[in-house]
Coordinates of C-alpha atoms in Angstrom, one line a residue:
X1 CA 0.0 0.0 0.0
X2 CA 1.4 3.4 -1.0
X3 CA 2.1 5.5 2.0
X4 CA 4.7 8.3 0.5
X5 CA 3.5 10.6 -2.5
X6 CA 6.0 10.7 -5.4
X7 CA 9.0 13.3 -4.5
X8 CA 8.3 16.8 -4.3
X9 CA 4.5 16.2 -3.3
X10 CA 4.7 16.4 0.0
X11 CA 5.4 14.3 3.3
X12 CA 4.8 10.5 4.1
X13 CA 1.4 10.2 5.3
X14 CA 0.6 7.0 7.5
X15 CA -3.5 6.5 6.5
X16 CA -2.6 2.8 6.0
X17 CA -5.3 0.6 4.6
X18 CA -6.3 3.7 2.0
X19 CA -4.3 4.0 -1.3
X20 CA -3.8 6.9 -2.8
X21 CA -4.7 8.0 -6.1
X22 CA -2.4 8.0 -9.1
X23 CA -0.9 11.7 -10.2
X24 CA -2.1 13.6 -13.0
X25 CA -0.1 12.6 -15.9
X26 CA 0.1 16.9 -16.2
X27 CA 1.7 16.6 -13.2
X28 CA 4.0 13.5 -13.3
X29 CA 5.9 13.1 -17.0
X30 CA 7.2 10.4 -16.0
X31 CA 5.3 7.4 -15.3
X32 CA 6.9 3.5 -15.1
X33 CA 9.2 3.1 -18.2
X34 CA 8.2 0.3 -20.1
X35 CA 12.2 -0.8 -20.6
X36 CA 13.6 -3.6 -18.5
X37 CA 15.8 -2.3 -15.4
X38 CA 19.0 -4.9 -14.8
X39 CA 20.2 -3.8 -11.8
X40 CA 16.5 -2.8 -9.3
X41 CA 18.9 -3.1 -6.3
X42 CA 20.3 0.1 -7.1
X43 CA 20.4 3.2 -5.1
X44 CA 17.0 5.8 -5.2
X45 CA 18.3 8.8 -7.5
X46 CA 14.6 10.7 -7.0
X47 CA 13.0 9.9 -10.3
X48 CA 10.4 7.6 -10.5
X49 CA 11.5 3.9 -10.1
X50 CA 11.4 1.7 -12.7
X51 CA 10.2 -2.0 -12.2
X52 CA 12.5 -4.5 -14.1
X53 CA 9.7 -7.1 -15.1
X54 CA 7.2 -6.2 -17.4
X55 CA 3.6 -6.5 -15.7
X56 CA 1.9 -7.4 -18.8
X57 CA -1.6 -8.5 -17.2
X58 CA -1.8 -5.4 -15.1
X59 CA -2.1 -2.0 -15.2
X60 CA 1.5 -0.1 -15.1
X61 CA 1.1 2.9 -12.1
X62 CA 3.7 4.9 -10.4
X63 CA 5.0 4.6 -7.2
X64 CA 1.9 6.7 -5.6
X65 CA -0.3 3.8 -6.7
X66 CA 0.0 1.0 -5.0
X67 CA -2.8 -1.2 -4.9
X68 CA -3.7 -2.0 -8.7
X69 CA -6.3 -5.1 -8.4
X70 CA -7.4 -7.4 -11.2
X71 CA -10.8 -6.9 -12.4
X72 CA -13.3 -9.8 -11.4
X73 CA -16.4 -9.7 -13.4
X74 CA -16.6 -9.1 -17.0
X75 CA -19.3 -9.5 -18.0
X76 CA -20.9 -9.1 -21.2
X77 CA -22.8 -6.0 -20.3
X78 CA -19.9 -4.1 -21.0
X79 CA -18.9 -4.0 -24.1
X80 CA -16.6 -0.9 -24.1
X81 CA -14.7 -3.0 -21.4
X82 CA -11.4 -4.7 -22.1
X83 CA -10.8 -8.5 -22.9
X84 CA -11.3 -10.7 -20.4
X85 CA -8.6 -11.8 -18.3
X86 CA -6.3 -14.3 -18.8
X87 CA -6.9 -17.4 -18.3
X88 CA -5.4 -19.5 -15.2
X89 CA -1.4 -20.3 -16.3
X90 CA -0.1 -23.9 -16.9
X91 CA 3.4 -25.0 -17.7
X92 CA 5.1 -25.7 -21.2
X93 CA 3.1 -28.5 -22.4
X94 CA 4.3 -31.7 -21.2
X95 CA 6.6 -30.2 -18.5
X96 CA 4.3 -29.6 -15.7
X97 CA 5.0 -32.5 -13.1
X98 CA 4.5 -32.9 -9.2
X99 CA 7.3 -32.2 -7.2
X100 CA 8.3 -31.6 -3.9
X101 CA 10.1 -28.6 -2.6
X102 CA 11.6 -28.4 0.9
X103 CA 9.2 -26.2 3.6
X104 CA 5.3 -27.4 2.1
X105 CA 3.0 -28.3 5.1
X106 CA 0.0 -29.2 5.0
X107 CA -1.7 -26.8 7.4
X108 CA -4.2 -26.9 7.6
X109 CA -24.9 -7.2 -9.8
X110 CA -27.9 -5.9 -11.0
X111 CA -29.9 -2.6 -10.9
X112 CA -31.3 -2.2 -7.1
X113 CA -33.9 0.6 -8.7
X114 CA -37.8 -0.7 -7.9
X115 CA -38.9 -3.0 -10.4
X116 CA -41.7 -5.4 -10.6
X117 CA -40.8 -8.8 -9.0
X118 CA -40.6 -12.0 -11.6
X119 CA -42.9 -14.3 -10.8
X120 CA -42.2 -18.3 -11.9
X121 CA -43.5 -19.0 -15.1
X122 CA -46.0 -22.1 -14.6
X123 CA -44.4 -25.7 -16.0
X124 CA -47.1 -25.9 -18.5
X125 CA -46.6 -22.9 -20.2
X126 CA -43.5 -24.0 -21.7
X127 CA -42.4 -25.8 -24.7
X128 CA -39.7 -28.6 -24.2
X129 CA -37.8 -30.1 -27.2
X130 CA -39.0 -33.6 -28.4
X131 CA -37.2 -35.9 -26.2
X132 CA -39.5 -39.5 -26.3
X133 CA -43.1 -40.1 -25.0
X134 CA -44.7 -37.8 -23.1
X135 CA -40.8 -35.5 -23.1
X136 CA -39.3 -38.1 -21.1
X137 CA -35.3 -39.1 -21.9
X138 CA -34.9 -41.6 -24.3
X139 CA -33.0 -44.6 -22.5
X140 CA -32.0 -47.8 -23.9
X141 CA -33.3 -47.2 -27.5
X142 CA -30.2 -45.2 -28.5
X143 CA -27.6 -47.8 -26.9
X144 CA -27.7 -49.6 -30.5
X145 CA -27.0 -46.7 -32.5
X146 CA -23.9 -45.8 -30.4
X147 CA -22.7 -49.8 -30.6
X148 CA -23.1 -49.2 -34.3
X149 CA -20.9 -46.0 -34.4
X150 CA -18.3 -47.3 -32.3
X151 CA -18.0 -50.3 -34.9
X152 CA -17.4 -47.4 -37.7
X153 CA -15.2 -45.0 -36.3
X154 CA -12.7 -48.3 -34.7
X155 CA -12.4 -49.4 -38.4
X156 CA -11.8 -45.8 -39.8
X157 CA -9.4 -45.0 -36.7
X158 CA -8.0 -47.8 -35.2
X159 CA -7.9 -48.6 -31.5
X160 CA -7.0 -45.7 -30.2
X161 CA -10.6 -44.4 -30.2
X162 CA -12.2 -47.5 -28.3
X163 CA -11.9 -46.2 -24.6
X164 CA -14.1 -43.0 -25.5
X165 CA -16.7 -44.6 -27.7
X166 CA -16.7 -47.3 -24.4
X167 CA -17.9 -44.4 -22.1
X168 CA -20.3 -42.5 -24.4
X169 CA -21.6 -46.4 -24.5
X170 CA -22.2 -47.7 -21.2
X171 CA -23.6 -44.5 -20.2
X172 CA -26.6 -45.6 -17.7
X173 CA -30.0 -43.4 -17.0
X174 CA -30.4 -42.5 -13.3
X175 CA -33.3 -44.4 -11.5
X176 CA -34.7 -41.0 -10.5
X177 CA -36.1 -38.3 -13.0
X178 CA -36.1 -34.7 -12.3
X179 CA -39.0 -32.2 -13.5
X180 CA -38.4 -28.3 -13.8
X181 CA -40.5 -27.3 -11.0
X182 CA -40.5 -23.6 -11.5
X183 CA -38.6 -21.1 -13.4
X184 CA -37.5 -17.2 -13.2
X185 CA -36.8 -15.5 -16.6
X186 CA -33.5 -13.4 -16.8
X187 CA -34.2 -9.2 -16.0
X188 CA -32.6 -8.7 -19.0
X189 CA -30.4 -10.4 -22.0
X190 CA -27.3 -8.3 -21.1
X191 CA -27.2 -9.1 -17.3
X192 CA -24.4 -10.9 -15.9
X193 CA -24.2 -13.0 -12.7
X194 CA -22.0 -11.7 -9.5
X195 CA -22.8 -13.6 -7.4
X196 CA -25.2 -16.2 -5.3
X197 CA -26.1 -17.6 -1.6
X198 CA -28.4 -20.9 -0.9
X199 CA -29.9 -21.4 2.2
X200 CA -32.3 -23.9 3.5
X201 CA -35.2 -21.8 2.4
X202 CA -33.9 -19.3 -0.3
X203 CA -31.9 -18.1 -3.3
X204 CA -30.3 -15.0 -2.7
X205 CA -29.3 -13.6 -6.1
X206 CA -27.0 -10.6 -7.4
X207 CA -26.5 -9.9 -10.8
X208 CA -25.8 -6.6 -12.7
X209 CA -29.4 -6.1 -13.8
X210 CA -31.5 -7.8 -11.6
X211 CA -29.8 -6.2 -8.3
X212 CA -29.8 -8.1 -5.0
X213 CA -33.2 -10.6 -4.5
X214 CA -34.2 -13.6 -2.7
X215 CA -36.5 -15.9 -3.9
X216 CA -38.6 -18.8 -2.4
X217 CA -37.1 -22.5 -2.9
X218 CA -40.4 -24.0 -2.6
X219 CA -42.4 -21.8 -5.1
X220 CA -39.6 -19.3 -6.9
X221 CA -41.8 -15.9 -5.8
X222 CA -39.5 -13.1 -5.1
X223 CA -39.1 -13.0 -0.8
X224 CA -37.2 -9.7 -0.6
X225 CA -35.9 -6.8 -2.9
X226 CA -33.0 -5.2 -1.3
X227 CA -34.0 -1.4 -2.4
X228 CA -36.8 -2.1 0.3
X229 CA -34.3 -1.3 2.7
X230 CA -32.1 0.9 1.2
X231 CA -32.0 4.8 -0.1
X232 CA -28.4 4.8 -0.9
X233 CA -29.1 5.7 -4.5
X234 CA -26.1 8.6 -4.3
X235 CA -24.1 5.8 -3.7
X236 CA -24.7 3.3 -6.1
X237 CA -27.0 0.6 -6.0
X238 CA -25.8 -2.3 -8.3
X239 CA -24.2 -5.2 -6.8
X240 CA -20.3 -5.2 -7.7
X241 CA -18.8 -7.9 -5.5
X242 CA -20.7 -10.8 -3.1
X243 CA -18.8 -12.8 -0.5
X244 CA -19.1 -16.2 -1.8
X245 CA -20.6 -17.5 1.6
X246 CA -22.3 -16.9 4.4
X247 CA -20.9 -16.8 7.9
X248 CA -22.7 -19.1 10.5
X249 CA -25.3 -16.2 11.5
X250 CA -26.5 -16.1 8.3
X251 CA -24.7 -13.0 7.5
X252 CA -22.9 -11.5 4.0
X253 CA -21.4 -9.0 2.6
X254 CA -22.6 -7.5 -0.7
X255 CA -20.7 -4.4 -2.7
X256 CA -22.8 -1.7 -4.7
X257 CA -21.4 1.0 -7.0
X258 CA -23.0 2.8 -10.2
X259 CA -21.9 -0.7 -13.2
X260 CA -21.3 -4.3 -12.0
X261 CA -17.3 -4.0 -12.3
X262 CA -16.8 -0.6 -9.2
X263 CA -17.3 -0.4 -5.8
X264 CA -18.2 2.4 -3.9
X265 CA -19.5 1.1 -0.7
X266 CA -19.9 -1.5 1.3
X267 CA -22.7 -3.5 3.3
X268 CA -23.3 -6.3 5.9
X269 CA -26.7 -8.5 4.4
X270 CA -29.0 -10.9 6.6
X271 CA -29.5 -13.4 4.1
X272 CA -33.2 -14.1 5.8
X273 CA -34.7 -10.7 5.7
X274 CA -32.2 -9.1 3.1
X275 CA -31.6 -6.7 6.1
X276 CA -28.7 -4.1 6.0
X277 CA -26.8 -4.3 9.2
X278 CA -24.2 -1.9 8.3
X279 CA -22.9 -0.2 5.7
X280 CA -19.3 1.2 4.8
X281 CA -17.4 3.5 1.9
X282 CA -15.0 2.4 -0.3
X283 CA -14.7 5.7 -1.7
X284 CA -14.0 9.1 0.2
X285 CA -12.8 12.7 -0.5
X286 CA -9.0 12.0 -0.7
X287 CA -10.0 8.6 -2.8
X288 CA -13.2 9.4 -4.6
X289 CA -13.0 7.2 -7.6
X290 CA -14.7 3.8 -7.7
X291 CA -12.9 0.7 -8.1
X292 CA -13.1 -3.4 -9.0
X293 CA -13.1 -5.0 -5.2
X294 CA -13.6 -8.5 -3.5
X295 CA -15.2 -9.0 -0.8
X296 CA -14.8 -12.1 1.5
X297 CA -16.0 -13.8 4.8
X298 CA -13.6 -16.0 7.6
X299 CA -15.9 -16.5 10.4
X300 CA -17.1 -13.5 11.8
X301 CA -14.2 -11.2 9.6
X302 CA -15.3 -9.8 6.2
X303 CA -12.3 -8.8 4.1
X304 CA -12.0 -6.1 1.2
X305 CA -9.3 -6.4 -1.5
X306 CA -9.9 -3.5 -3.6
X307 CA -7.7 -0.3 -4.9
X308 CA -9.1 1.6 -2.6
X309 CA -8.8 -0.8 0.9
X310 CA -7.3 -3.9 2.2
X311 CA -8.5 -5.0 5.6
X312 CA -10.9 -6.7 7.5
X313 CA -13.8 -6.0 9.1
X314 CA -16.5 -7.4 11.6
X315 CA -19.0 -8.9 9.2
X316 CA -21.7 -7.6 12.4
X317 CA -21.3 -4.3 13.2
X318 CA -18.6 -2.9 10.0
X319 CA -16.1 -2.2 13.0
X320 CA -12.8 -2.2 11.3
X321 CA -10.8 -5.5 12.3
X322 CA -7.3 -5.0 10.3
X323 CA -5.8 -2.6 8.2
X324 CA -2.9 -3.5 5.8
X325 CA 0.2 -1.4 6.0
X326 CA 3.1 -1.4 3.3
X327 CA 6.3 -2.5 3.8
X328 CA 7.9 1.2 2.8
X329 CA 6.9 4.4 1.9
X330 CA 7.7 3.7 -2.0
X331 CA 5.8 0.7 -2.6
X332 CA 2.9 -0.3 -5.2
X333 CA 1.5 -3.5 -4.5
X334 CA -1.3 -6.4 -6.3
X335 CA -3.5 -7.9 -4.2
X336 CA -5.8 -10.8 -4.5
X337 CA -8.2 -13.2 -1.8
X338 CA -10.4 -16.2 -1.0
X339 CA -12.2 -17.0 1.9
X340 CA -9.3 -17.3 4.8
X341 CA -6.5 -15.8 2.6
X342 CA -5.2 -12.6 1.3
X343 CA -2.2 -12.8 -1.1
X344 CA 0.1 -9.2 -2.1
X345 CA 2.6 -8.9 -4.5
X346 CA 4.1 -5.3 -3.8
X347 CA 7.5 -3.0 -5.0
X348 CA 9.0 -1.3 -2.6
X349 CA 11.9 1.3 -3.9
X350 CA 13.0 2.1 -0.9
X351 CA 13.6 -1.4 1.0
X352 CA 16.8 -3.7 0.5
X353 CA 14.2 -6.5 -0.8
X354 CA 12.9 -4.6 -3.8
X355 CA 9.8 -7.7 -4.7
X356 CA 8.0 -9.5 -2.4
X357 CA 4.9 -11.9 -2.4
X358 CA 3.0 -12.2 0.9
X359 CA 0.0 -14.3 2.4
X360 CA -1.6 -12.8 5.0
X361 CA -4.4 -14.2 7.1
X362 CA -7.7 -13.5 6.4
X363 CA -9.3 -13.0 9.9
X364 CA -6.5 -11.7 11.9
X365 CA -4.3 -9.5 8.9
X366 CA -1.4 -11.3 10.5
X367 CA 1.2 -12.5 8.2
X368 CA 1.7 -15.9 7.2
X369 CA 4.6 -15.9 5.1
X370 CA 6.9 -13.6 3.2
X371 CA 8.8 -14.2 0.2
X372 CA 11.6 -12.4 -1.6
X373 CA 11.3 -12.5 -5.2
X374 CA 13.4 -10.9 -8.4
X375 CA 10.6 -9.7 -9.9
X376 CA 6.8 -9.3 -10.2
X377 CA 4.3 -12.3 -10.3
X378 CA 0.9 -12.5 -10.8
X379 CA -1.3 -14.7 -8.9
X380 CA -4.2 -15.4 -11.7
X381 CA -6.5 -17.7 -9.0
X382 CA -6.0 -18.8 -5.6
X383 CA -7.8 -22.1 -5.3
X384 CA -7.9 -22.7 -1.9
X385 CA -7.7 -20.3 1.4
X386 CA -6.4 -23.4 3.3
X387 CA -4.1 -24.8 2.7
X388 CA -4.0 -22.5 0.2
X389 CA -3.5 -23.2 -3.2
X390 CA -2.5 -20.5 -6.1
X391 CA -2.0 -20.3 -9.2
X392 CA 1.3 -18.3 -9.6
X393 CA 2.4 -16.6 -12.9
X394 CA 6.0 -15.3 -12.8
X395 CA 8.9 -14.3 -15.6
X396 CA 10.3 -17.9 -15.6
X397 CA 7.4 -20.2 -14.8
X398 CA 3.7 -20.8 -14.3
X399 CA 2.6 -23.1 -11.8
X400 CA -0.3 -24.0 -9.4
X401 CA 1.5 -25.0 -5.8
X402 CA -0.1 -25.7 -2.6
X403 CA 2.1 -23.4 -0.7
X404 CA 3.2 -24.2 2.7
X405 CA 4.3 -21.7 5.6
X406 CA 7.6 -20.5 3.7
X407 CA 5.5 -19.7 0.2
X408 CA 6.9 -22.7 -1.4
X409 CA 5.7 -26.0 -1.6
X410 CA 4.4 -29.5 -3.9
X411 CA 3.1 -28.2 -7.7
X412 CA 0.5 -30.1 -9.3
X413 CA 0.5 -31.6 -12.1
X414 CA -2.0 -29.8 -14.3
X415 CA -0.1 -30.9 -17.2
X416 CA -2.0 -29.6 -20.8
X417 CA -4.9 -28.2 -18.6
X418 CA -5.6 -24.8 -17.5
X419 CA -7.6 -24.5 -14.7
X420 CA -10.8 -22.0 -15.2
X421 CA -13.2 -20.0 -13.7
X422 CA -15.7 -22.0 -15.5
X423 CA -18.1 -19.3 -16.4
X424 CA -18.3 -15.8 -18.3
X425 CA -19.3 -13.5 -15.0
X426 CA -16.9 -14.5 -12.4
X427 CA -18.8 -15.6 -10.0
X428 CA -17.7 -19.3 -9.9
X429 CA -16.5 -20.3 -6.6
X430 CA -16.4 -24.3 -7.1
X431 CA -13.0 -25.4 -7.0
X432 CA -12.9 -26.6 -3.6
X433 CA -11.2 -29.3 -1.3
X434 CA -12.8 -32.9 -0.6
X435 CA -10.2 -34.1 2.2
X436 CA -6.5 -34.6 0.6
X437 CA -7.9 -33.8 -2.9
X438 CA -8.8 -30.7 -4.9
X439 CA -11.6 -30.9 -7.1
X440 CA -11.8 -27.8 -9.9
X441 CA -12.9 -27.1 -13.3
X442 CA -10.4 -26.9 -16.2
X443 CA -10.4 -26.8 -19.9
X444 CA -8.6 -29.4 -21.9
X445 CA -8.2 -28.7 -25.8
X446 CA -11.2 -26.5 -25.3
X447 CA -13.0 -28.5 -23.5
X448 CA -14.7 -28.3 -20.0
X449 CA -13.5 -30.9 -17.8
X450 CA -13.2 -31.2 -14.3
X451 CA -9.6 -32.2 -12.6
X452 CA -9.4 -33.8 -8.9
X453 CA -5.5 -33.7 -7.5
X454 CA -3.8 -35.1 -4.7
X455 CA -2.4 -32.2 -2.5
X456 CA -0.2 -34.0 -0.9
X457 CA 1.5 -35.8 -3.6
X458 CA 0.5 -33.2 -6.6
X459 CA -0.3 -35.7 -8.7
X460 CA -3.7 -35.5 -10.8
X461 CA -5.9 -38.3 -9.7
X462 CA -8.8 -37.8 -12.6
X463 CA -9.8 -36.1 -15.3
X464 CA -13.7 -36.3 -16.3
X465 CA -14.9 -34.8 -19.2
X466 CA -17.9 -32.5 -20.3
X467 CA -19.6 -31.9 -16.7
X468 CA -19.1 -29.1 -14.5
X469 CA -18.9 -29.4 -10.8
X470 CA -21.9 -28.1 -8.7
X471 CA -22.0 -26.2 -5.3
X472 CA -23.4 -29.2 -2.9
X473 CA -25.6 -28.3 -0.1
X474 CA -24.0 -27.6 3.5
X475 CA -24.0 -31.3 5.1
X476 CA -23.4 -33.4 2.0
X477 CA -21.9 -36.5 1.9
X478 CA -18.2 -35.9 0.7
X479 CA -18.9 -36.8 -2.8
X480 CA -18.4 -34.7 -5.8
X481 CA -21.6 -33.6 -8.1
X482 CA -21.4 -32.4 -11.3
X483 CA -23.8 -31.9 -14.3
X484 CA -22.8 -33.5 -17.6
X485 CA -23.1 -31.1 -20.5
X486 CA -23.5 -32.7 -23.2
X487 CA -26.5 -34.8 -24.2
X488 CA -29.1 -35.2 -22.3
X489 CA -28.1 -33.7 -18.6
X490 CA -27.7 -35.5 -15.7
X491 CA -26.7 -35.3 -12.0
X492 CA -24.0 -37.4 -11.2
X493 CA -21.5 -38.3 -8.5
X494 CA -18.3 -38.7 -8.2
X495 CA -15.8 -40.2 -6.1
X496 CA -12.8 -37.6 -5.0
X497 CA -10.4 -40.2 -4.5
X498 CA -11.1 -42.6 -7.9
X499 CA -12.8 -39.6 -10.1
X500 CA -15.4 -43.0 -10.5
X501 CA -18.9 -41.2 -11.7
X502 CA -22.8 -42.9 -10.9
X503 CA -25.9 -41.2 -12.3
X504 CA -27.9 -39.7 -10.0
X505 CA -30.8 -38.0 -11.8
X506 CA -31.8 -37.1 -15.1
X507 CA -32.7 -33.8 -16.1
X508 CA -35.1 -32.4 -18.6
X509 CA -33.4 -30.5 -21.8
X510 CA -35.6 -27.6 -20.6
X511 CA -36.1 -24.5 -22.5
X512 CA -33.8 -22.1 -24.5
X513 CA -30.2 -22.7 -24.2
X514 CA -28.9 -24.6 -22.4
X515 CA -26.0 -23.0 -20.2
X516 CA -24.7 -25.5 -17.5
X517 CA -21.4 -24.1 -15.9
X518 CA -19.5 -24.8 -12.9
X519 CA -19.9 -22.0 -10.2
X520 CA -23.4 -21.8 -11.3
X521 CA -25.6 -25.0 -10.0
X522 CA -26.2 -26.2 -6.9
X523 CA -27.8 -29.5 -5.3
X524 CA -30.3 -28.7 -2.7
X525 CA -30.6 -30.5 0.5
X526 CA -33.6 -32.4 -0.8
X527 CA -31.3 -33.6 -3.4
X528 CA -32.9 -30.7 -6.0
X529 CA -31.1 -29.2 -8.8
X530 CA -30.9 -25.3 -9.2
X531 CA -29.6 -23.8 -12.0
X532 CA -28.0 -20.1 -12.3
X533 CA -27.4 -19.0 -15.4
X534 CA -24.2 -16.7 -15.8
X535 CA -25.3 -14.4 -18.6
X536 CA -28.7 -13.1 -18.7
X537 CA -28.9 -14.2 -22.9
X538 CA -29.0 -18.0 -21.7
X539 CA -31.7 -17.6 -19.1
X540 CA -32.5 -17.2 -15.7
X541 CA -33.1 -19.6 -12.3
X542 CA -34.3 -23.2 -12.9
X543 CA -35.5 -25.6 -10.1
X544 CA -35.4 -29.2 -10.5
X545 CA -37.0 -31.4 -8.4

């Protein structure tokens, strides 16, 4: 975090946990140079410093800018936007390997303006494709047809294409059929998905033009709006960042600013009654412009990774918890976070270790590790808060490591996979850890696929194809669910440890497109299906029952 204006604009001023805003260009000729530097340990001569790795997935600020953050949700709402980010890193093709290096441990938005609520659309009202008597899926009737095109591609292709044909074959039908019990249309074709919460009762939805709603599991009528308890129009009022749980009150936090992609304040949700608690600026006088944030929760700690702030704060009353303070008075830094984690890569000009990367801990602010680096790297996705789990991009390498309480530790082998956010909006939470073995989504050759890996060996255990992991309900049963996406969907489960797969329940084709992605469904606690989609063009909500 910048704490020192550039020379000649005044004194050091200690308001750590703000940032400050860049100079105008008028002002300041001299922004980062774009060259390489060879020697950064050199003395401070009073110009402005220049870093010696090219930050080519971030903006380049000077040294009075010091928290530059990654943008979270592009959506496709914003088409004057830039391209989306890229993508999760992976090593050279073929190289990337598990191996072991010495200290790993395994420690452990939408328009909030008053609209008229969506009601469900009634089943009967809609139109589903042919799909056998009465709409039902087709089940063993096809099996020939698929024996018969296995016979033809094995004598065009030989062999090698007999173990795929063998699982599009012996694909079974679930014993249980779902039915689309209710169904909310999109608020409009451009919005895009920011975020979600499922309790026992409700789905508490924010997206960039349907603003922040619940709605009723059992019927899909709206429950609350959350401009009936809010007049913060000055403010902002569309949903630009949502914690991706809830703490064990029931409590989230929610950012609002003026577009789905800046922040300008803060606020503390009851998820039953949609409720503000509390409510907090991310802008101010000395910081006025909006910017991309994060927001997440570690018990009863809600942290903020923005430009503006990085800190925690007491998810119940807004009280400020932590405040992050830079390691100098010339620094800029990148920071990113998940639930129990906060990661910073900073340059600081005026310290003896020019590059550092730092984890941090989410609840406390505390550090949990600092390490020296040569030059900048770029943490595209952190996987896991604990043990956490990054995906590192540096000058030399990229790499996903679970890193232990020195910053190194095991890399997985992801091999010719990148590991994804799975959808177009962001708001994909669903890589997470079953025991010893992280489960995520990835793309292979353009594919979706999901990945399961061994943490402590790094070693990829599984690799299933076209399916995308779902959020399971709080008390599952430790397997993983996906839905399959292509054909006709199903529910399945899979084991973590074996990546074996059993059908669970079929699913109707449904209307429209159909838009299945990971971050994006979850299985109920009655063993339901609800479907999210990311991008308002594909659709809305879905229940399946």
């Amino acid at each position: 975090m910048t704490t020192e204006p550039s020379p000649g604009q005044g004194a050091p001023q200690d308001e750590y946990g703000w940032a400050f805003r860049p100079r105008n260009p008028a002002a300041d000729p001299h922004p980062y140079a774009e060259e390489r530097q060879t020697d950064p340990a050199g003395p401070w001569d009073g110009r402005p410093p220049v870093e010696p790795h090219d930050r080519s997935s971030g903006t380049r600020w000077d040294a009075t800018m010091p928290l530059r953050f990654r943008e979270h949700h592009l959506g496709a709402h914003e088409a004057t936007r830039p391209p989306a980010p890229w993508t999760p890193p992976h090593s050279p093709r073929g190289s990337e390997t598990a191996d072991h290096v010495t200290g790993y441990t395994s420690a452990a938005t939408a328009v909030l303006t008053p609209a008229a609520p969506h009601h469900p659309e009634p089943v009967a009202a809609q139109s589903n494709p042919p799909a056998g008597a009465a709409g039902k899926r087709p089940r063993k009737t096809s099996s020939a047809g698929r024996i018969a095109l296995a016979l033809a591609v094995l004598a065009a292709a030989g062999g090698a294409a007999a173990v795929l044909l063998k699982q599009e074959g012996t694909a079974t039908s679930a014993s249980k059929e779902l039915t689309q019990l209710w169904q909310i249309p999109a608020p409009a074709a451009d919005d895009a998905l920011i975020g979600s919460w499922l309790t026992d009762k409700l789905l508490i939805r924010a997206s960039s033009r349907g603003g922040l709603q619940a709605y009723d599991l059992a019927d899909g009528k709206q429950a609350w709006n959350a401009t009936s308890f809010t007049d913060s129009a000055e403010r902002g009022t569309v949903p630009c960042a949502m914690s991706p749980t809830l703490n064990a009150r029931g409590i989230g936090t929610v950012a609002f600013g003026e577009d789905g992609s800046t922040c300008t304040w803060l606020a503390g949700i009851k998820a039953s009654t949609g409720k503000i608690l509390w409510s907090m600026p991310l802008t101010n006088a000395k910081h006025p412009a909006a910017a991309t944030a994060g927001t997440y929760l570690q018990g009863d700690v809600a942290t903020i990774v923005s430009e503006n702030f990085l800190g925690g704060v007491d998810v119940r009353t807004g009280h400020r918890v932590w405040n992050y303070k830079a390691r100098g008075h010339y620094c800029n830094a990148y920071d990113w976070g998940t639930d129990g984690t906060i990661m910073v890569d900073d340059f600081c000009l005026d310290q003896k270790t020019r590059f550092t990367l730092t984890a941090y801990d989410g609840e406390t602010g505390k550090m949990i590790w600092r390490k020296p680096e040569k030059a900048h790297s770029d943490v595209t996705h952190i996987l896991s808060g604990s043990p956490l789990v990054a995906a590192v991009h540096t000058a030399r390498q990229d790499a996903v490591r679970v890193l232990g309480t020195t910053g190194t530790g095991r890399k997985l082998a992801v091999g010719n996979d990148e590991l994804t956010t799975g959808n177009d909006a962001g708001a994909d939470h669903s890589a997470r850890l079953y025991g010893n073995v992280l489960v995520t989504p990835a793309s292979a050759s353009g594919s979706a696929v999901i990945d399961g890996f061994d943490i402590a060996t790094g070693v990829k255990l599984w690799t299933h194809h076209s399916a995308a992991p779902a959020i399971p309900a709080s008390g599952a049963d430790g397997k993983v669910y996906a839905i399959t996406t292509s054909g006709y969907p199903q529910l399945i489960a899979i084991d973590p440890r074996t990546g074996h797969s059993v059908p669970v329940a079929d699913l109707p084709m449904g209307t429209g497109r159909r838009s299945f992605t990971s971050g994006t469904v979850y299985v109920t606690s009655d063993g339901g299906v609800l479907e999210l989609d990311a991008l308002g063009a594909n659709g809305g909500v879905r229940l399946y029952r």
